[in-house]
Coordinates of C-alpha atoms in Angstrom, one line a residue:
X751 CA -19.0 -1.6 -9.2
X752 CA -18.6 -1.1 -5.8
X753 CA -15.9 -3.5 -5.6
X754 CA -14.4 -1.7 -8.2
X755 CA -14.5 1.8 -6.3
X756 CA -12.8 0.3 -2.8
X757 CA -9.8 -1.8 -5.1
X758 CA -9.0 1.9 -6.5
X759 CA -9.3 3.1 -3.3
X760 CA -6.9 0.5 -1.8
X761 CA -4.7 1.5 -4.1
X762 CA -4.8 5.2 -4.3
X763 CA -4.3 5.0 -0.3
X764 CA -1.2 3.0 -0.6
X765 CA 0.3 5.9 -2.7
X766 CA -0.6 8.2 -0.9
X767 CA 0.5 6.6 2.1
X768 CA 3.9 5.8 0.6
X769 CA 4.4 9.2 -0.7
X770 CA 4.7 10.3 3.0
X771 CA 7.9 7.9 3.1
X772 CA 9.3 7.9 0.0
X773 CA 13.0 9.3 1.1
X774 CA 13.2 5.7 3.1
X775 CA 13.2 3.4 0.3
X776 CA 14.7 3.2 -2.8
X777 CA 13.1 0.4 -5.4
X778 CA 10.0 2.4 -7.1
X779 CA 8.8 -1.5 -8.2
X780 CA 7.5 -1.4 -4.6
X781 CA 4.5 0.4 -5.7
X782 CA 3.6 -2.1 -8.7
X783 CA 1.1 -4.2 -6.6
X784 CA -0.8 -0.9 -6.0
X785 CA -0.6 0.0 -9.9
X786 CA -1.8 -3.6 -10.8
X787 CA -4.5 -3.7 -8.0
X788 CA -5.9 0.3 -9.3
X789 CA -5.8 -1.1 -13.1
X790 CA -7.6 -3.9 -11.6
X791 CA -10.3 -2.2 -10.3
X792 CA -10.8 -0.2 -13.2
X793 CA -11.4 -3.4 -15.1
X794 CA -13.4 -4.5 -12.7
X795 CA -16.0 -1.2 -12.8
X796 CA -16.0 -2.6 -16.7
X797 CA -16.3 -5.4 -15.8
X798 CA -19.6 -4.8 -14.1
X799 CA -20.9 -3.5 -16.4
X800 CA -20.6 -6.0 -19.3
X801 CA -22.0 -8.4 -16.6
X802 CA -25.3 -5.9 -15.8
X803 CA -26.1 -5.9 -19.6
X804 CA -25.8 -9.5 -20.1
X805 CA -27.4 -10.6 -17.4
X806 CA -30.3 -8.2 -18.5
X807 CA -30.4 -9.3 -21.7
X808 CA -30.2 -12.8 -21.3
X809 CA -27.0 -12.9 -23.8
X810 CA -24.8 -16.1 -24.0
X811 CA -21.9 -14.3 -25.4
X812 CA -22.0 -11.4 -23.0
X813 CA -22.0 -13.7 -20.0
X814 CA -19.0 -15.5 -21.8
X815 CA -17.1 -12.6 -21.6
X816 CA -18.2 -11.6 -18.2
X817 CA -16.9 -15.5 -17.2
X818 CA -13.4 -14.8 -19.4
X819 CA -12.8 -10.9 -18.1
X820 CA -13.1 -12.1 -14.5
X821 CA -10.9 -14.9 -15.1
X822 CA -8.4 -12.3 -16.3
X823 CA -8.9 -10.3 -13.1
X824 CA -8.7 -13.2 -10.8
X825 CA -4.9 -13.8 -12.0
X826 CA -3.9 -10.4 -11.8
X827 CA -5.0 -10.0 -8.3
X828 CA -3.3 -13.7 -7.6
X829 CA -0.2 -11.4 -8.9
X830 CA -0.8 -8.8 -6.8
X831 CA -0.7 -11.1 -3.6
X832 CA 2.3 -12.8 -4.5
X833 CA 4.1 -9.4 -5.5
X834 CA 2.8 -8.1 -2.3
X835 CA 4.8 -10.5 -0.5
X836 CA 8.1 -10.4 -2.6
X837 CA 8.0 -6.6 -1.7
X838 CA 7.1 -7.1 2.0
X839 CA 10.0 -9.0 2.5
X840 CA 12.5 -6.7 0.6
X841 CA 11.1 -3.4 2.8
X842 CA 13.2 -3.9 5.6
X843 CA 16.7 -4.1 3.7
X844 CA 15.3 -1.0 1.1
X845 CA 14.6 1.0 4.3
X846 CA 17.8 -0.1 6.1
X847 CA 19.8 0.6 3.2
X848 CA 18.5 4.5 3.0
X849 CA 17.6 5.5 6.0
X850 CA 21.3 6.6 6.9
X851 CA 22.0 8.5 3.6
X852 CA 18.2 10.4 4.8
X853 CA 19.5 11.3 8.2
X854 CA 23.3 12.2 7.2
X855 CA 21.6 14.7 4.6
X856 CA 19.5 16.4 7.2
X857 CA 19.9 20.3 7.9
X858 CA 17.3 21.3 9.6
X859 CA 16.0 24.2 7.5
X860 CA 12.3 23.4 5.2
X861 CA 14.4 24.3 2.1
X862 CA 15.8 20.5 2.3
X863 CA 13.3 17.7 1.5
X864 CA 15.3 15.1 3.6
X865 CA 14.8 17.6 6.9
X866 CA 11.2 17.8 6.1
X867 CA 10.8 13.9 5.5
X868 CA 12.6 13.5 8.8
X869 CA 11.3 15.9 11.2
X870 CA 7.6 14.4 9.7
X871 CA 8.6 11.3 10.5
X872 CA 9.3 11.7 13.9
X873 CA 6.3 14.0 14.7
X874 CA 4.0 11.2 12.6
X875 CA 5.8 8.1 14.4
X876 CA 6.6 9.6 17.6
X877 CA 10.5 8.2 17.8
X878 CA 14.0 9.7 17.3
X879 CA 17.0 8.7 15.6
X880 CA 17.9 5.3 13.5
X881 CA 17.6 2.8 16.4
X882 CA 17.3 5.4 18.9
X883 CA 17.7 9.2 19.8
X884 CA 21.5 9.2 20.1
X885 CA 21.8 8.0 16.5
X886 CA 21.8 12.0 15.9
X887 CA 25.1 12.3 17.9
X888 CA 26.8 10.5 14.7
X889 CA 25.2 13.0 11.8
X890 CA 26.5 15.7 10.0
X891 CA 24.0 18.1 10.9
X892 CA 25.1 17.4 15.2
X893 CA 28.6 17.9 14.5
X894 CA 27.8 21.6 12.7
X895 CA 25.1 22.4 15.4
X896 CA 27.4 22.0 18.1
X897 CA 24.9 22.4 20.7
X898 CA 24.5 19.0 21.8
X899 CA 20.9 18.8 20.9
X900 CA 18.7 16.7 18.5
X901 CA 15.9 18.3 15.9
X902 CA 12.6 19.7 18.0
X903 CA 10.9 17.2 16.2
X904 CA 12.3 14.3 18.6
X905 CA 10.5 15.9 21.5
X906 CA 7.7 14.0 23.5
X907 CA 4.5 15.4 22.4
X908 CA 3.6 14.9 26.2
X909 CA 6.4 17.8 27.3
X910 CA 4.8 20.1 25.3
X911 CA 6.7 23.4 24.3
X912 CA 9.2 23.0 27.2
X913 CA 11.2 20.4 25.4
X914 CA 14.2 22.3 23.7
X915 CA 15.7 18.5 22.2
X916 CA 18.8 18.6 25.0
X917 CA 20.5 15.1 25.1
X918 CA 20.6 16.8 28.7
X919 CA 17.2 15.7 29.6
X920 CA 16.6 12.8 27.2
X921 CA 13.2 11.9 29.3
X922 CA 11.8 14.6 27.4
X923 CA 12.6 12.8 23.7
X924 CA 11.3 9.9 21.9
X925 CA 12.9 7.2 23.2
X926 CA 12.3 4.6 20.4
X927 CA 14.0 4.5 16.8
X928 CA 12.1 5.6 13.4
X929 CA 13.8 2.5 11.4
X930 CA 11.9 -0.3 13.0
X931 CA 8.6 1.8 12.8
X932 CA 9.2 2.7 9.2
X933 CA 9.7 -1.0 8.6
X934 CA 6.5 -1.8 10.8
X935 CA 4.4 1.4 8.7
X936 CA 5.2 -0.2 5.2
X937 CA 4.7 -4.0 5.5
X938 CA 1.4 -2.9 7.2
X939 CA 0.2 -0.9 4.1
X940 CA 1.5 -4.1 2.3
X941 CA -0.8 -6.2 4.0
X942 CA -3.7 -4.1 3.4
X943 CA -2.7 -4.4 -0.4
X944 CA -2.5 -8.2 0.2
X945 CA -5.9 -8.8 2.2
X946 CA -7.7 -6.5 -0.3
X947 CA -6.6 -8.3 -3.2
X948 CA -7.2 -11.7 -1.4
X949 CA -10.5 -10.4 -1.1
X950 CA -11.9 -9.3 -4.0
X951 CA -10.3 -12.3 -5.6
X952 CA -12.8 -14.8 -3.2
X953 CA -15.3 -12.1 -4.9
X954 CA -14.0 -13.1 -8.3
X955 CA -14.7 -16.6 -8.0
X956 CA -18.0 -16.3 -6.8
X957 CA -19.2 -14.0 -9.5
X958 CA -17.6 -16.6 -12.1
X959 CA -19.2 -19.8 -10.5
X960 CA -23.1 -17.3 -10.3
X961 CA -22.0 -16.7 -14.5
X962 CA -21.2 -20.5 -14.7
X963 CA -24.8 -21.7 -13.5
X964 CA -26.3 -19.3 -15.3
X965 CA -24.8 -20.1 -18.4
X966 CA -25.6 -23.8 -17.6
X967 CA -29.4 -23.4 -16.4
X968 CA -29.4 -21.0 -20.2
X969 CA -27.9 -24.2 -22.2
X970 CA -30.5 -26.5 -20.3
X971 CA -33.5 -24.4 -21.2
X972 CA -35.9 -26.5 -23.5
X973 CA -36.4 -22.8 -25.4
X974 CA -33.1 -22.2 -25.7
X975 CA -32.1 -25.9 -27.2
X976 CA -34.8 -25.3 -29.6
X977 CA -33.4 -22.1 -31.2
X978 CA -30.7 -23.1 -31.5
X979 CA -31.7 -26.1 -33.1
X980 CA -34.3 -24.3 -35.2
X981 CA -37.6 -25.8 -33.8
X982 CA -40.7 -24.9 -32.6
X983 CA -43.0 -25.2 -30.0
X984 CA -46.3 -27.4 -31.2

């Protein structure tokens, strides 16, 4: 049940994670593995369960099921490792393919989601621009401003409030890109969808080889083959 609680957990945090980036990629089907890996680990907490009972109650059919339910698991988190690297190797095109739209749609004011994504991202990820800080000299929003500037938000945390985001004194910005890191943010959460499943799936197939012997050591009982045969002890 435990096991059950961290799989949810894997895959709330992935969400949530994701939810802080969602302006910098555009297929929702990246999110399936953590949809498949939370439905997973609320069969699992079933799963559980089913197994306690039967195990206390001695019952062949239960610890059938218990056998059969985990099998069932076991293939979907197989599924979730193999999505998990179909979408890890799409995130860098998705990003790449958005990530220009985001920043040509930037205004600076809070009112605009894309300005608030952005000026997070930087602040979070501690860069500036596409590739690099003059990437801003080439958006919308730099052309209106007029002030030759980029957004506070590509200032060094290190400068403090003396950083005004002049390309005049571009020691006092970010000096690497947001794409790459955006990239390098995402395939990282992918991997931690990957190795959880991976794990829990080593988990699977030790809980069905434990059901296996116990189902075996049940069937080679000398009680058990006599009811079921309908004899007696003398």
């Amino acid at each position: 049940m435990a096991a059950a609680g961290i799989l949810c957990y894997a895959g709330a945090y992935v969400f949530i994670t994701y939810d802080d980036y969602d302006h910098f990629f555009e297929d929702v089907y990246t999110l399936v593995p953590a949809v498949v890996i939370i439905a997973a680990g609320a069969l699992l907490f079933i799963i559980g369960l089913i197994g306690c009972c039967a195990t206390v109650r001695e019952s062949h059919c239960g610890l059938r099921t218990f056998v059969f339910i985990l099998l069932l698991v076991f293939m979907t988190e197989v599924g979730v490792v193999v999505l998990g690297y179909i979408y890890r190797a799409k995130v860098e095109d998705d990003v790449n393919g958005s990530i220009q739209k985001v920043y040509n749609e930037y205004n600076g004011t809070n009112s605009n989601s894309q300005s608030r994504a952005i000026d997070y991202l930087q602040r979070q990820l501690q860069c500036c621009g596409i590739h690099n800080y003059s990437d801003w000299r080439y958006t919308h929003w730099f052309e209106a401003s007029k002030n030759n500037s980029v957004p506070i938000s590509c200032c060094n945390a290190k400068v403090g409030g003396l950083c005004t985001g002049s390309l005049v004194r571009p020691e006092e910005l970010y000096q690497e890109g947001c794409e790459a890191l955006v990239v390098k943010k995402l395939k990282e959460i992918m991997m931690y969808v990957i190795w959880s499943a991976l794990t829990f799936a080593g988990m699977q197939i030790l809980g069905m080889l434990s059901a296996c012997v116990v189902l075996c050591r049940r069937r080679n009982d000398p009680a058990y083959q006599l009811l079921i045969t309908g004899g007696t002890y003398a």
